[in-house]
CSV table of C-alpha atoms in Angstrom, one decimal:
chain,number,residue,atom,x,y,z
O,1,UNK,CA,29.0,7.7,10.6
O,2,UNK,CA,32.0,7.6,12.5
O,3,UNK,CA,30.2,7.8,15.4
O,4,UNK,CA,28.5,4.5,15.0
O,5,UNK,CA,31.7,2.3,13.6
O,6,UNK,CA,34.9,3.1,15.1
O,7,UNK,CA,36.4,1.9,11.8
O,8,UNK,CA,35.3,0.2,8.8
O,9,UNK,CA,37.0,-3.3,8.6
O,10,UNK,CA,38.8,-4.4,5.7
O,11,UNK,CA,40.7,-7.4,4.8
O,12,UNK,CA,38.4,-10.8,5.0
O,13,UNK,CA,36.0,-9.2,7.0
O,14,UNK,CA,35.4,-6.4,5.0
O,15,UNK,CA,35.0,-8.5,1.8
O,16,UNK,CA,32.6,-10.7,3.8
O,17,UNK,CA,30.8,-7.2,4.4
O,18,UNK,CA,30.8,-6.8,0.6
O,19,UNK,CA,29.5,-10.0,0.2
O,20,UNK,CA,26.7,-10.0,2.6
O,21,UNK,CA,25.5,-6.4,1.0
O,22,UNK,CA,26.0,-7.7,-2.0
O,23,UNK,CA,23.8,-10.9,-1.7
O,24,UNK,CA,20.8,-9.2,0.4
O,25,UNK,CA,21.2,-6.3,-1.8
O,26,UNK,CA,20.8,-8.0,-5.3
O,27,UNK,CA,18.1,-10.7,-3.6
O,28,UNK,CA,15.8,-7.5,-2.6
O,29,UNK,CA,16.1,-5.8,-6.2
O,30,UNK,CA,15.2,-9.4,-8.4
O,31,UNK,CA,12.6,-10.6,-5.4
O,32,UNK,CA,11.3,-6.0,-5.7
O,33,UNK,CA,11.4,-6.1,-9.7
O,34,UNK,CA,10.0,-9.6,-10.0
O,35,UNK,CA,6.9,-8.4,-7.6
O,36,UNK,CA,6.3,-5.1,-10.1
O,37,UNK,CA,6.4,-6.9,-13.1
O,38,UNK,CA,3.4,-8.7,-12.6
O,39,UNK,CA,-0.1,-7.6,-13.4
O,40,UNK,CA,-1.6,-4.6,-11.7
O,41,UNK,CA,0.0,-5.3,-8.8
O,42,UNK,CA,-2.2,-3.9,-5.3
O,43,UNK,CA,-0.9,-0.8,-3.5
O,44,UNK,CA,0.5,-2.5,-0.3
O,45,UNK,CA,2.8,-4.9,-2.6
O,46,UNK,CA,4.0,-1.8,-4.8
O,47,UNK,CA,4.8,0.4,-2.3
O,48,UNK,CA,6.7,-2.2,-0.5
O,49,UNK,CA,8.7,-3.3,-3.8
O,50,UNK,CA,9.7,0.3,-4.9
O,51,UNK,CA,10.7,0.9,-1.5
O,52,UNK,CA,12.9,-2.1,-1.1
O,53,UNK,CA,14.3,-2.1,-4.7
O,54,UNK,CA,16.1,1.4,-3.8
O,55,UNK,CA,17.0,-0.2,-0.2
O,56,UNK,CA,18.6,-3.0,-1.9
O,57,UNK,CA,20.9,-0.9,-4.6
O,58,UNK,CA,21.4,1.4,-1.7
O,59,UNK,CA,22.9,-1.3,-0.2
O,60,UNK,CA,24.8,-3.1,-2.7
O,61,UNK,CA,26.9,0.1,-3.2
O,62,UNK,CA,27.1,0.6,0.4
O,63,UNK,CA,25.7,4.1,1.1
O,64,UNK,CA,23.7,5.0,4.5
O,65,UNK,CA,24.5,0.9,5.3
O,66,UNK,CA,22.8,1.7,9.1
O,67,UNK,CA,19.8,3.6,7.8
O,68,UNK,CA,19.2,1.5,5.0
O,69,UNK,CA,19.8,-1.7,7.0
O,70,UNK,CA,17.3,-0.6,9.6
O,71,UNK,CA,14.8,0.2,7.2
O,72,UNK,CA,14.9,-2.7,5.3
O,73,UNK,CA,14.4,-4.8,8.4
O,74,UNK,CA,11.0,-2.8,9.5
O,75,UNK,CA,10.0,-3.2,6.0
O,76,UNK,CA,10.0,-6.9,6.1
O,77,UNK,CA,8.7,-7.2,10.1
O,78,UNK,CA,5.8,-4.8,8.6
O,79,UNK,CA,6.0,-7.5,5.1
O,80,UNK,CA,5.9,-10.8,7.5
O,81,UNK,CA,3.1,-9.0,9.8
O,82,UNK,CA,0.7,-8.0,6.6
O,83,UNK,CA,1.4,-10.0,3.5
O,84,UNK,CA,0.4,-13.5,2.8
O,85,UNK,CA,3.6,-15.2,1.2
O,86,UNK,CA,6.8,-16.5,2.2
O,87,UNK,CA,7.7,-15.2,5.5
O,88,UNK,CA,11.0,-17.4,6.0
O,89,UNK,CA,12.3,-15.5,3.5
O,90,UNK,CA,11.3,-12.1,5.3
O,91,UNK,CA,12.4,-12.9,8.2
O,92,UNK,CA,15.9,-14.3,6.4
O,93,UNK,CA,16.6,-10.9,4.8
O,94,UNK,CA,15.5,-8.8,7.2
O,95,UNK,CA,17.4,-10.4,9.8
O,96,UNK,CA,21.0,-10.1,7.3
O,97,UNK,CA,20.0,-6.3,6.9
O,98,UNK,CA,19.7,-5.6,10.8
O,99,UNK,CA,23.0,-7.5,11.0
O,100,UNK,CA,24.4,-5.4,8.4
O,101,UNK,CA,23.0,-2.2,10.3
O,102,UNK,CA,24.6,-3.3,13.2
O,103,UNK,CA,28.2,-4.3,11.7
O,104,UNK,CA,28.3,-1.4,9.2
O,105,UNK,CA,29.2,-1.6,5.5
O,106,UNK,CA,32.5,-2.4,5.5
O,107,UNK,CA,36.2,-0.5,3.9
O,108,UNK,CA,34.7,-1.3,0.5
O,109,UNK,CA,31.8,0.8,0.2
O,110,UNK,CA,30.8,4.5,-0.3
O,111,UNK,CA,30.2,5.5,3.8
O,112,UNK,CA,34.0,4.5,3.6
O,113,UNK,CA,34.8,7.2,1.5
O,114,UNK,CA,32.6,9.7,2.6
O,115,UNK,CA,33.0,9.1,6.5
């Protein structure tokens, strides 16, 4: 992990970090848990959900930020490519989870205190 972020910002922009995993995060597990609670639902939504539901708590507490962030962007490419539904959405998550790939998780998260 070090190799990727030369250091994990704190301060405002770190708590901006927090913020933006926070947000994506907690969207990903209500939009996930809100998709499996329906009836029956088909195999390419539940995989999908389950997937995305660990991505997003993953994220929240801000452990493997770059892995997870990554994923979740292929995930909702592969989602905007496949699924009818709302693809601004998609594309608005996925986009915040490659930026938080890119930028790292930030001094308040668990790849801070491990790395």
């Amino acid at each position: 992990m070090r190799r990727l972020y030369s250091t994990f910002a704190g301060g405002w922009p770190g708590a901006g970090l927090l913020l933006m995993r926070v947000v994506v995060g907690s969207a990903l597990v209500v939009r996930a848990s809100l998709r499996l609670w329906s009836d029956l639902p088909p195999m390419n939504v539940t995989i999908p959900a389950v997937l995305l539901m660990g991505a997003g708590i993953l994220l929240i507490v801000g452990l493997w930020t770059p892995i997870v962030g990554t994923s979740i962007a292929l995930i909702e490419i592969w989602k905007m490519l496949t699924v009818a539904g709302d693809k601004w959405v998609w594309l608005l998550l996925g986009t915040a989870a490659a930026a938080l790939a890119m930028l790292g998780p930030g001094l308040f998260s668990i790849d801070a205190r491990l790395f």
